[in-house]
XYZ file of C-alpha atoms in Angstrom:
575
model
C -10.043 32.912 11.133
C -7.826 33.619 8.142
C -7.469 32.066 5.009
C -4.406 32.231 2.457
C -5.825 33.347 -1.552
C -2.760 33.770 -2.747
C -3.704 31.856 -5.888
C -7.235 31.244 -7.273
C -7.524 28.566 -10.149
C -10.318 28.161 -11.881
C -10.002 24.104 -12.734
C -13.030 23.542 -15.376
C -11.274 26.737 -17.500
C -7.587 26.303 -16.366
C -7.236 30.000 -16.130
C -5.517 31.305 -12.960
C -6.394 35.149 -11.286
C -3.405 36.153 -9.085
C -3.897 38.663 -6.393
C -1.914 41.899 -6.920
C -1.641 41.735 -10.250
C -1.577 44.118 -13.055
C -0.820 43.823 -16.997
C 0.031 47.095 -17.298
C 2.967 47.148 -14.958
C 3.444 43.157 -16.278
C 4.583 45.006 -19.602
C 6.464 47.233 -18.443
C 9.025 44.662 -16.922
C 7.858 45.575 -13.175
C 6.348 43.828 -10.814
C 4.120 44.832 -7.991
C 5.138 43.108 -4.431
C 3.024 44.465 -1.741
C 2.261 48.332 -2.912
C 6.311 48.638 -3.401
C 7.391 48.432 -7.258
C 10.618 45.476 -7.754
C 12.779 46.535 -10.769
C 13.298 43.932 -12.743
C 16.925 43.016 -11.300
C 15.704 42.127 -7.735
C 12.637 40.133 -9.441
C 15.601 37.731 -11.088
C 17.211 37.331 -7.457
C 13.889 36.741 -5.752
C 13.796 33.873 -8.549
C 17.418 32.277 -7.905
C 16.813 32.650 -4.400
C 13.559 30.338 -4.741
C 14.865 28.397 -6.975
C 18.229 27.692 -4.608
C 14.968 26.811 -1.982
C 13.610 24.246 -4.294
C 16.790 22.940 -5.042
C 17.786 22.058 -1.537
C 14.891 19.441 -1.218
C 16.430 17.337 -4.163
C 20.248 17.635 -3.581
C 21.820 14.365 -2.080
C 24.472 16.244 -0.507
C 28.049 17.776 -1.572
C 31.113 15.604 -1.423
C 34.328 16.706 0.058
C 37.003 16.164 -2.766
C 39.696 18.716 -1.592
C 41.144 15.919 0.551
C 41.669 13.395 -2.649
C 44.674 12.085 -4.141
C 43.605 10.363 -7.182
C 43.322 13.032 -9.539
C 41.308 10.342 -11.826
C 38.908 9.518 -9.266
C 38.554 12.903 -8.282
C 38.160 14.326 -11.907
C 35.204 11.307 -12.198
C 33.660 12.012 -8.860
C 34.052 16.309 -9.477
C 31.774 15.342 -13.158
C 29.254 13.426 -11.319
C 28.252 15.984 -8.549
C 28.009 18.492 -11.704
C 25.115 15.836 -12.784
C 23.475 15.747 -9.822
C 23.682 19.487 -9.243
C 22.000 19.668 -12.977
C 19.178 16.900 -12.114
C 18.476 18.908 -9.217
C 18.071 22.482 -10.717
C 15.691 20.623 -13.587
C 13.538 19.098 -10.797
C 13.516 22.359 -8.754
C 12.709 24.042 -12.123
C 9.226 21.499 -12.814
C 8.120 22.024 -9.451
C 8.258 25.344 -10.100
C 6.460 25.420 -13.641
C 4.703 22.402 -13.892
C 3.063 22.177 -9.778
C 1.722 25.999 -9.765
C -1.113 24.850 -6.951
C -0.179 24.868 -3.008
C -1.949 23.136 -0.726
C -3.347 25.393 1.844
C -4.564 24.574 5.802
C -6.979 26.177 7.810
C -5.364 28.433 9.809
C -6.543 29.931 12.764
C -5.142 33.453 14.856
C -4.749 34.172 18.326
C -6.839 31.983 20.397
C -8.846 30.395 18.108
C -8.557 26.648 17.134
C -8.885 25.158 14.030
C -11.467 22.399 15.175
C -14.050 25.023 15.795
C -14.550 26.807 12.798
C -18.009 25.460 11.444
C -18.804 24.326 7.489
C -20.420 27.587 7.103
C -17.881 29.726 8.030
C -15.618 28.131 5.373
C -18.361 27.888 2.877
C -18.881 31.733 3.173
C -15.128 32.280 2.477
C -14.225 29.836 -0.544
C -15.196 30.361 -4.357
C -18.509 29.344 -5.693
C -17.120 26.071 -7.324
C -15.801 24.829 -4.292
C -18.671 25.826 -1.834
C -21.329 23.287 -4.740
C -19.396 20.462 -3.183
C -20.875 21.169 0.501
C -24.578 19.049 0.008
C -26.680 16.698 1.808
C -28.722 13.769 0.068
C -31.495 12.514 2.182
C -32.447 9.181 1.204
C -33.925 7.935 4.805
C -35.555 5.117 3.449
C -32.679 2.988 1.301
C -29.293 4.071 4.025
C -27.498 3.427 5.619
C -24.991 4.041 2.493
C -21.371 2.970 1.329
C -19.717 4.764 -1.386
C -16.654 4.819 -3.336
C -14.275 7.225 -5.730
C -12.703 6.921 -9.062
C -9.060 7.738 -8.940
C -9.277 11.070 -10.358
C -12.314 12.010 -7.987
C -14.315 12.386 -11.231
C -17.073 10.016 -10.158
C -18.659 8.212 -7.356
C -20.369 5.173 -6.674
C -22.976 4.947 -4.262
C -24.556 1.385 -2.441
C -27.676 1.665 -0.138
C -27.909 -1.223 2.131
C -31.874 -1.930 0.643
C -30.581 -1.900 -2.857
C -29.903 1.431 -3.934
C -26.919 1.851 -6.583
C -25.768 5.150 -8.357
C -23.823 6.930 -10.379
C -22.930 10.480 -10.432
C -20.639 12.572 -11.969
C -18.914 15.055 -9.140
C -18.204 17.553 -11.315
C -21.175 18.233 -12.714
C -23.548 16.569 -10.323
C -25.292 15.108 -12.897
C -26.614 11.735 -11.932
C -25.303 9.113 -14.140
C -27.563 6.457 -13.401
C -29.417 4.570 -10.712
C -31.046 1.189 -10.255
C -32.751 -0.877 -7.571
C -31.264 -4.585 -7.100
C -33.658 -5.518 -4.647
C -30.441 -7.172 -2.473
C -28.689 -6.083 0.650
C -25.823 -4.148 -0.578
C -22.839 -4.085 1.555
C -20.240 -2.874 -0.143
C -19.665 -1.301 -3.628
C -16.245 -0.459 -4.976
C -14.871 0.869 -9.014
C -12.979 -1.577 -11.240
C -10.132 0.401 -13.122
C -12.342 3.514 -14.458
C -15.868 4.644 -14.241
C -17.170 2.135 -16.689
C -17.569 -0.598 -14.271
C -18.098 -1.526 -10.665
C -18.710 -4.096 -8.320
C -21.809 -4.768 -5.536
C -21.053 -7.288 -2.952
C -25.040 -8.378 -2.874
C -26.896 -10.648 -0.419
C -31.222 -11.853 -0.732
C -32.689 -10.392 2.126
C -35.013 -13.675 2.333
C -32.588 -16.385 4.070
C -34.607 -18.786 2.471
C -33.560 -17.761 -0.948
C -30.187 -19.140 -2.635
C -29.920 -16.486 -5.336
C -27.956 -12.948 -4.672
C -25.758 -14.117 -2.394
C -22.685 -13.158 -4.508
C -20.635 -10.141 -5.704
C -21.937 -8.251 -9.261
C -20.311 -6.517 -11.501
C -21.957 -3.482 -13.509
C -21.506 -1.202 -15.899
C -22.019 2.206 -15.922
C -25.611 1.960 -17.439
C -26.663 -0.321 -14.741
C -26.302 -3.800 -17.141
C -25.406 -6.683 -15.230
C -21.724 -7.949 -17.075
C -21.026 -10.956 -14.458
C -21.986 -12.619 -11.219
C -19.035 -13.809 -9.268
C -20.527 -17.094 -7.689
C -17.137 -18.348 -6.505
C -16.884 -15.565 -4.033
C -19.943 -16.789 -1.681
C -21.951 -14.260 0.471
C -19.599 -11.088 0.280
C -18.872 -8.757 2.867
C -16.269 -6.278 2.004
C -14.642 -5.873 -1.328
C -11.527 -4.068 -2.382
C -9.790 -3.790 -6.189
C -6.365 -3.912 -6.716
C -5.315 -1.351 -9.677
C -2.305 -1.861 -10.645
C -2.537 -5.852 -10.534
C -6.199 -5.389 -12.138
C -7.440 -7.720 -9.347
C -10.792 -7.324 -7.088
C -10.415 -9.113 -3.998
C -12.964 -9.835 -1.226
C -14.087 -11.685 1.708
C -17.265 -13.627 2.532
C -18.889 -14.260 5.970
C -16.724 -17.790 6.113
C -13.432 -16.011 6.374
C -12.223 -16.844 2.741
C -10.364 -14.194 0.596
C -10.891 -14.403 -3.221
C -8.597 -12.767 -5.792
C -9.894 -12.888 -9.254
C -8.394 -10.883 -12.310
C -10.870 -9.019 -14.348
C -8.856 -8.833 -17.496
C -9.144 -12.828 -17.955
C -11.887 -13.603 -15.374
C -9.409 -16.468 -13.915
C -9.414 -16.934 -10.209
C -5.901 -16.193 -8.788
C -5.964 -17.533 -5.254
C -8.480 -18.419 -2.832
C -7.427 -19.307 0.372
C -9.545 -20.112 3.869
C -7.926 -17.278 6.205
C -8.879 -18.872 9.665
C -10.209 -15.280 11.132
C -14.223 -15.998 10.650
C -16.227 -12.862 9.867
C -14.545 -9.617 9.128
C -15.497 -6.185 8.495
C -12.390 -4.659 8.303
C -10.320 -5.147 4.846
C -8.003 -2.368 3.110
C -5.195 -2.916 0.639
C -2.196 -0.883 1.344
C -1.466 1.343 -1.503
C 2.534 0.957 -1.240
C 2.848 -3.008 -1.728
C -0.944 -4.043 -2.871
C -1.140 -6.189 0.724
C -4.741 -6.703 2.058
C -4.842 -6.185 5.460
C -7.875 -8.234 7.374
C -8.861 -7.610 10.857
C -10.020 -10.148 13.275
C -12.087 -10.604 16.281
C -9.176 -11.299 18.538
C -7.601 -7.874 17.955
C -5.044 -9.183 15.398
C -4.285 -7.585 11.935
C -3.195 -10.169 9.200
C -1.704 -9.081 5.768
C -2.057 -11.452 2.775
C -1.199 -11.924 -0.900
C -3.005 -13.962 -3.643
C 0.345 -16.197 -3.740
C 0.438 -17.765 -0.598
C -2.446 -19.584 1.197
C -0.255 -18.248 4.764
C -0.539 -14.946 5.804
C 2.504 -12.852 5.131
C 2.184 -11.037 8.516
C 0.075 -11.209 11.694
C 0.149 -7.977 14.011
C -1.718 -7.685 17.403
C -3.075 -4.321 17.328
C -6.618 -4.610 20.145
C -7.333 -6.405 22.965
C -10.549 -6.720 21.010
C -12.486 -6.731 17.813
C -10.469 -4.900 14.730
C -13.695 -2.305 13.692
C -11.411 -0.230 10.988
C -8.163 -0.605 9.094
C -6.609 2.341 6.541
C -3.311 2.585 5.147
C -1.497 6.580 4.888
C -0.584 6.930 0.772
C 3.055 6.383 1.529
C 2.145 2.717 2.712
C 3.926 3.166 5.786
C 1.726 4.290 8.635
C -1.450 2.034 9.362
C -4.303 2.978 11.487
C -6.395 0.411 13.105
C -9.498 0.907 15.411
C -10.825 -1.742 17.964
C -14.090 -2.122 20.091
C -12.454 -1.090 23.100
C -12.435 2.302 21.957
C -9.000 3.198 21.047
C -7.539 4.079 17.678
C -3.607 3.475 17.012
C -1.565 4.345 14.739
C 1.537 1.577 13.565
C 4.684 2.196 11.875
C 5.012 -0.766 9.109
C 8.417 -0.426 9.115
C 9.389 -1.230 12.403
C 6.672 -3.581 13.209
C 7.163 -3.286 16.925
C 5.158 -4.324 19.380
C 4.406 -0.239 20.545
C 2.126 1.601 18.599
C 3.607 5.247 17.558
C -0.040 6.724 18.738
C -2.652 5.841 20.793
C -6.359 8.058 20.564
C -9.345 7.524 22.269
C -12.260 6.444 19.616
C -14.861 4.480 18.667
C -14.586 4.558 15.024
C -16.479 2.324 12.581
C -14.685 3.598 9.712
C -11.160 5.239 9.206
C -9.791 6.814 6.186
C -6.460 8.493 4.964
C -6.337 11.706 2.672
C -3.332 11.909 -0.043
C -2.113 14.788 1.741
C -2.277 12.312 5.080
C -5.259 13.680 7.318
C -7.039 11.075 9.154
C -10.631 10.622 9.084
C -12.561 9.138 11.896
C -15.962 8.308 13.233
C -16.138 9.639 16.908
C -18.540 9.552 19.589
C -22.056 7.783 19.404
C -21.570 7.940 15.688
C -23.045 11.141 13.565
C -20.008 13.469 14.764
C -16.829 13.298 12.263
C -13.345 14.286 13.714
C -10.208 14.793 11.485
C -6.245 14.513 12.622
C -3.458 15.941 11.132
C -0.212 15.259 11.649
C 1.130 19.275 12.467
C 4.965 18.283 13.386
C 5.893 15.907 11.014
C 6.537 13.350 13.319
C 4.153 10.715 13.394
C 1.974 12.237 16.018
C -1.664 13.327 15.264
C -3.456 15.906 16.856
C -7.341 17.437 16.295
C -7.959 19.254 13.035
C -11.036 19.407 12.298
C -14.589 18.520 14.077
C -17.682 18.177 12.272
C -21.477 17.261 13.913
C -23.690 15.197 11.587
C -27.811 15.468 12.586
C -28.897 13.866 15.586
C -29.605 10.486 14.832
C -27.351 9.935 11.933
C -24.991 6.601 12.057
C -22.145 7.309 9.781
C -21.578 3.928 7.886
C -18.531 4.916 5.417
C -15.764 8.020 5.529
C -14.357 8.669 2.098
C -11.997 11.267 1.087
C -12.032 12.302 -2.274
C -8.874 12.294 -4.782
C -7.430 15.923 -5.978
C -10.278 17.667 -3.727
C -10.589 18.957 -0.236
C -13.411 17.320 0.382
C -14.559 14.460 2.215
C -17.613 11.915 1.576
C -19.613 10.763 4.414
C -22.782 7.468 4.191
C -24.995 7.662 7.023
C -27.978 6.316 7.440
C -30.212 9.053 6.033
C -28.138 9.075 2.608
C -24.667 10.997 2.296
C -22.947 14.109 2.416
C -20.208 16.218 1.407
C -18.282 18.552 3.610
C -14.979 21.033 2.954
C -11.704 19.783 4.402
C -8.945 21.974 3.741
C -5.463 20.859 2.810
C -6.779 17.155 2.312
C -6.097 16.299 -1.562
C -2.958 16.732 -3.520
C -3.447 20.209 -5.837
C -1.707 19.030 -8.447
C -2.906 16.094 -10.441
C -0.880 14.145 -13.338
C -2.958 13.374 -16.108
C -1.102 10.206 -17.112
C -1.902 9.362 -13.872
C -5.604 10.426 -13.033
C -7.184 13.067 -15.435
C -10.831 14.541 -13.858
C -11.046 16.352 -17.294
C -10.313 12.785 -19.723
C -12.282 12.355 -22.594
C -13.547 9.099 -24.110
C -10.864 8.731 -26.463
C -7.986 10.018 -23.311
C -9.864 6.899 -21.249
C -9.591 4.287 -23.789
C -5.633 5.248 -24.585
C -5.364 5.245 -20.226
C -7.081 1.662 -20.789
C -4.982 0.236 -23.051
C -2.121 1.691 -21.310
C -2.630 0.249 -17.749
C -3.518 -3.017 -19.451
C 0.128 -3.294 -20.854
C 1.247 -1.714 -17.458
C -0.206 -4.448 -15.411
C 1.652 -6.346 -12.972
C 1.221 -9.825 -12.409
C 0.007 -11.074 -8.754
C 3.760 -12.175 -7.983
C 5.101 -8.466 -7.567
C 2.823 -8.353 -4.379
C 4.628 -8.501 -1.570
C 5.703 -6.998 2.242
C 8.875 -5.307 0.919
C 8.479 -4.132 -3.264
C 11.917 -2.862 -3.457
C 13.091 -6.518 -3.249
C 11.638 -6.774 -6.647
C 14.397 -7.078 -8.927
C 17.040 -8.097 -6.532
C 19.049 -10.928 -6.304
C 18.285 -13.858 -4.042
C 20.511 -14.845 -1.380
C 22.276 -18.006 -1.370
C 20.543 -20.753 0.267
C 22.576 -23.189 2.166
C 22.998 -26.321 0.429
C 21.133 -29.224 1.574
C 23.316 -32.527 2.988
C 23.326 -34.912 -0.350
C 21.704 -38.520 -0.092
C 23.605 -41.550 0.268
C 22.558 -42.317 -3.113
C 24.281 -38.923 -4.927
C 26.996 -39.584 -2.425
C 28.228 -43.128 -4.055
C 27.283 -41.304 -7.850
C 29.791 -39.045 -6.754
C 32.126 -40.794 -5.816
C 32.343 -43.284 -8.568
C 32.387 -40.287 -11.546
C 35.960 -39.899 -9.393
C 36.679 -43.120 -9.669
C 35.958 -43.326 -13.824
C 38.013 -40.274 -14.040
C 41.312 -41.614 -12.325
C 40.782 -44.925 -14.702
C 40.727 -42.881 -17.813
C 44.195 -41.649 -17.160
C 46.457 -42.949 -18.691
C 50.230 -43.960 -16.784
C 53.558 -42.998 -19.176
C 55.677 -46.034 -20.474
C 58.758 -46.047 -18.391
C 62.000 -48.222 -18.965
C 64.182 -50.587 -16.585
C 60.898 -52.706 -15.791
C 59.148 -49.835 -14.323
C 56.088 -50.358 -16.536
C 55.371 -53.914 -15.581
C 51.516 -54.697 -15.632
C 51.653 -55.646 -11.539
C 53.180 -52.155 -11.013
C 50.777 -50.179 -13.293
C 47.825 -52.359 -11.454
C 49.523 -51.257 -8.109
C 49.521 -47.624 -9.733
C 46.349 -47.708 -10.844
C 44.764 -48.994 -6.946
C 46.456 -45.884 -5.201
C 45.235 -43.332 -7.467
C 41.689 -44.731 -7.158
C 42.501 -44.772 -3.244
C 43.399 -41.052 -2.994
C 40.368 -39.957 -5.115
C 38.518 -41.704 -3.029
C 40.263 -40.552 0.375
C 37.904 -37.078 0.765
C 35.027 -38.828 0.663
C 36.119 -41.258 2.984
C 37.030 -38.729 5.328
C 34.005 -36.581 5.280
C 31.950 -39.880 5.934
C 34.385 -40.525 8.658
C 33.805 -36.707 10.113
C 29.768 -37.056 9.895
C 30.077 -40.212 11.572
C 31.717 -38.768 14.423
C 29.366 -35.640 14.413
C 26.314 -38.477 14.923
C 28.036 -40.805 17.648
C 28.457 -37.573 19.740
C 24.708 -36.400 19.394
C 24.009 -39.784 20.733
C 26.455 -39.260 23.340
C 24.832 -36.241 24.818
C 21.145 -37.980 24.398
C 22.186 -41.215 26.496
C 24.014 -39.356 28.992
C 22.008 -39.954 32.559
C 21.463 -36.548 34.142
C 20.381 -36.798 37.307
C 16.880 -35.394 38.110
C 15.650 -34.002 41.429
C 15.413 -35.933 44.638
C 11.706 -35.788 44.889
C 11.463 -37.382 41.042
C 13.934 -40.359 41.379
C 11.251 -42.633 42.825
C 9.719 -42.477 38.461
C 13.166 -43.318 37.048
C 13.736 -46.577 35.709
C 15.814 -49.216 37.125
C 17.757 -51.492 35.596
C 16.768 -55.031 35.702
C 19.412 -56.934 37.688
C 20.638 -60.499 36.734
């Protein structure tokens, strides 16, 4: 087993320790490269060199203008590949300077395999900060346990199924707060930060009428509002960017309600019956809902149709999860097979089929898959090695004996991965699962109070309204196409054809000599220009009475049927 330290960053100080380093040779313009001393000159080529690297990924390709005639066009075209050369040498350069992190992968030698090394072997080789987020919580008596992340990773939010909600700060792992509802929890997810969250809650007597609606929270456990419009929740899911929290109840109807206003933008009854599977693509905002006849249906809170309806199983959708880039979707069924689609195609073949049972599937943002496998306490992870599209084993991972995994979580700008069971939840080390580098406009772990009430306001005047949700996002913007205009009544037909007519009278004939100008002739005049403006119309009326006649034609044409059917066909009465 080898790992790759090239780089050790210390994220709560910011300070970085490179290996091989020295400040006394630093000074002295020299720098140390594998026991061999680089003068100064080669260290500026090793630096062009990787910068020419860098720059490759962003170029959009050189144009051939030896062959041009135009010496204008040329000139034009000759300025504009200096501007993209330029964009691309500033974007090489921030990579560079401002994304100093690399992802790293296990990586295994010889013979071994990746998928055997054990959580102890990596917890034995990674720093101290990262080997605190390997733990196990045993709460046997409240699982089994859903949970959910922030979008900087910072915090998490934890739902037992007998009640149990909690706070707690990753970072620290300092327990925020926790509370007992007394409710069957099913489902808890964050609003836009840390300071409030939602419980999809049901009374575990039947014969009770109250809890049988989503909650929302704040982070001190108050109770802000009770959604009673949603009905008895199953799963819920909260939409960002359009500051909307969408959910499903056991009748098959999906609610969208913004939580800036508390209006409700759409509810519509989705015809699918009880689902547990519900995701929101991360590309479009979509929610995808699976049903019990194998099909996967995407909807928007503008339209009371779905948008798209994809047969994925021959039975039960179990799991749904989207890949960051919103283009790859992996679905699980109850015949034990998880697939992996290709939005953009939307063919009828899957791009991957795996064997699987998995209750719950989830994507990293560096694109490993996370799956529940086998009887349901072992944890398998795929990655995608090639680049193509086609997943292969990772990682393994072998909960207790006895443990039912409930939810698979991975966590934002970590390599880590959450896991509810049944006895509580855990934490284990995936490597190469989060993105290094985070933006702090984006998702700060580090914010302050004052940083997350500026990031409030911000994504407040950054929200987009429910309409921008839709299959294809680029459209947004774009033109419509023409529609094809609709055959005009009879009605606009004769309004049309008497403005013609008002026109030709308003014109008025020149005063000619030799009798020419007699009234009868101007009458006469007069009739044949109201004649000829009339004349198109005429003729088009003419033409779509023709077009009818000969549909009528072709219907009351006898076509013979078959010799054994002529005893059924009507005969004519004779006189």
């Amino acid at each position: 087993m080898m790992f790759k330290l090239d780089c050790i960053t210390d994220q709560a100080s910011g300070n970085f320790a490179f290996s091989g380093y020295e400040p006394g040779l630093a000074k002295m313009g020299v720098q140390q490269d594998e026991g061999n001393y680089v003068p100064p000159n080669e260290k500026s080529d090793n630096i062009t060199d990787e910068l020419e690297i860098k720059m490759n990924k962003f170029l959009r390709g050189k144009a051939n203008l030896e062959g041009l005639q135009d010496k204008k066009l040329k000139g034009q075209l000759t300025i504009r590949e200096e501007l993209y050369g330029k964009s691309a040498q500033a974007a090489a350069m921030a990579e560079k300077w401002l994304l100093p992190s690399e992802g790293g992968y296990l990586e295994a030698e010889g013979m071994e395999k990746t998928w055997r090394i054990k959580q102890e072997s990596i917890a034995r080789e990674v720093d101290i900060s990262s080997s605190r987020n390997q733990f196990d919580i045993i709460l046997p008596d409240l699982g089994p346990y859903t949970l959910d992340f922030t979008s900087s990773g910072r915090h998490m939010a934890i739902g037992g199924r007998k009640g149990h909600l909690a706070i707690v700060d990753m970072k620290t792992m300092r327990l925020i707060k926790e509370f007992q509802v007394r409710e069957t929890v099913r489902d808890v997810v964050f609003l836009h930060n840390d300071l409030f969250f939602a419980a999809a809650q049901k009374s575990m007597a039947n014969i009770l009428m109250t809890g049988r609606y989503p909650y929302i929270y704040n982070r001190d456990g108050t109770e802000l509002h009770c959604l009673k419009e949603h009905g008895a929740v199953l799963r819920l899911q909260f939409l960002k960017n359009h500051f909307l929290l969408a959910s499903i109840n056991n009748f098959g109807q999906l609610h969208y309600q913004d939580v800036t206003m508390g209006e409700m933008v759409g509810s519509y009854r989705t015809g699918i019956g009880r689902t547990d599977a519900m995701q929101v693509n991360p590309y479009n905002g979509v929610v995808a809902l699976g049903q019990s006849l194998g099909t996967v249906s995407m909807w928007k809170p503008t339209s009371s149709a779905s948008l798209l309806r994809l047969l994925c199983h021959k039975g039960p959708v179990s799991a749904i999860a989207f890949h960051p880039n919103g283009h790859l979707m992996a679905t699980a069924g109850k015949e034990r097979k998880i697939k992996l689609w290709d939005l953009r195609k939307l063919g009828d073949e899957p791009l991957q089929t795996l064997p699987g049972n998995a209750k719950t599937l989830d994507f990293s943002q560096k694109g490993l898959l996370a799956c529940q496998l086998g009887n349901g306490s072992s944890v398998q992870i795929l990655r995608d090695l090639d680049g193509n599209q086609m997943y292969k084993t990772y990682m393994n991972h072998g909960m207790v004996k006895g443990y039912q995994i409930e939810k698979l979580l991975f966590r934002p700008y970590e390599d880590v991965l959450g896991i509810g069971h049944s006895m509580g939840w855990s934490s284990i080390l995936i490597p190469g699962s989060g993105e290094p580098n985070f933006d702090t406009l984006v998702a700060n772990p580090f914010e302050t109070s004052k940083q997350r009430r500026e990031s409030e306001v911000h994504s407040l005047l950054d929200k987009l309204p429910a309409e921008t949700i839709m299959l294809d996002p680029a459209k947004i913007g774009t033109l419509k196409p023409e529609r094809k205009k609709e055959k005009p009544t009879k009605q606009e037909k004769m309004a049309e054809i008497e403005v013609a007519v008002e026109v030709v009278k308003g014109i008025k004939l020149k005063k000619k000599t030799k009798g020419r100008s007699k009234p009868s002739k101007r009458t006469i005049k007069k009739k044949d220009l109201i004649a000829k403006a009339k004349s198109p119309f005429l003729a088009q009326q003419m033409k779509e009475e023709e077009q009818v006649a000969r549909k009528k034609q072709k219907t009351t044409e006898f076509v013979e049927p078959p010799t054994s059917l002529m005893r059924f066909v009507r005969k004519e009465a004779t006189a």
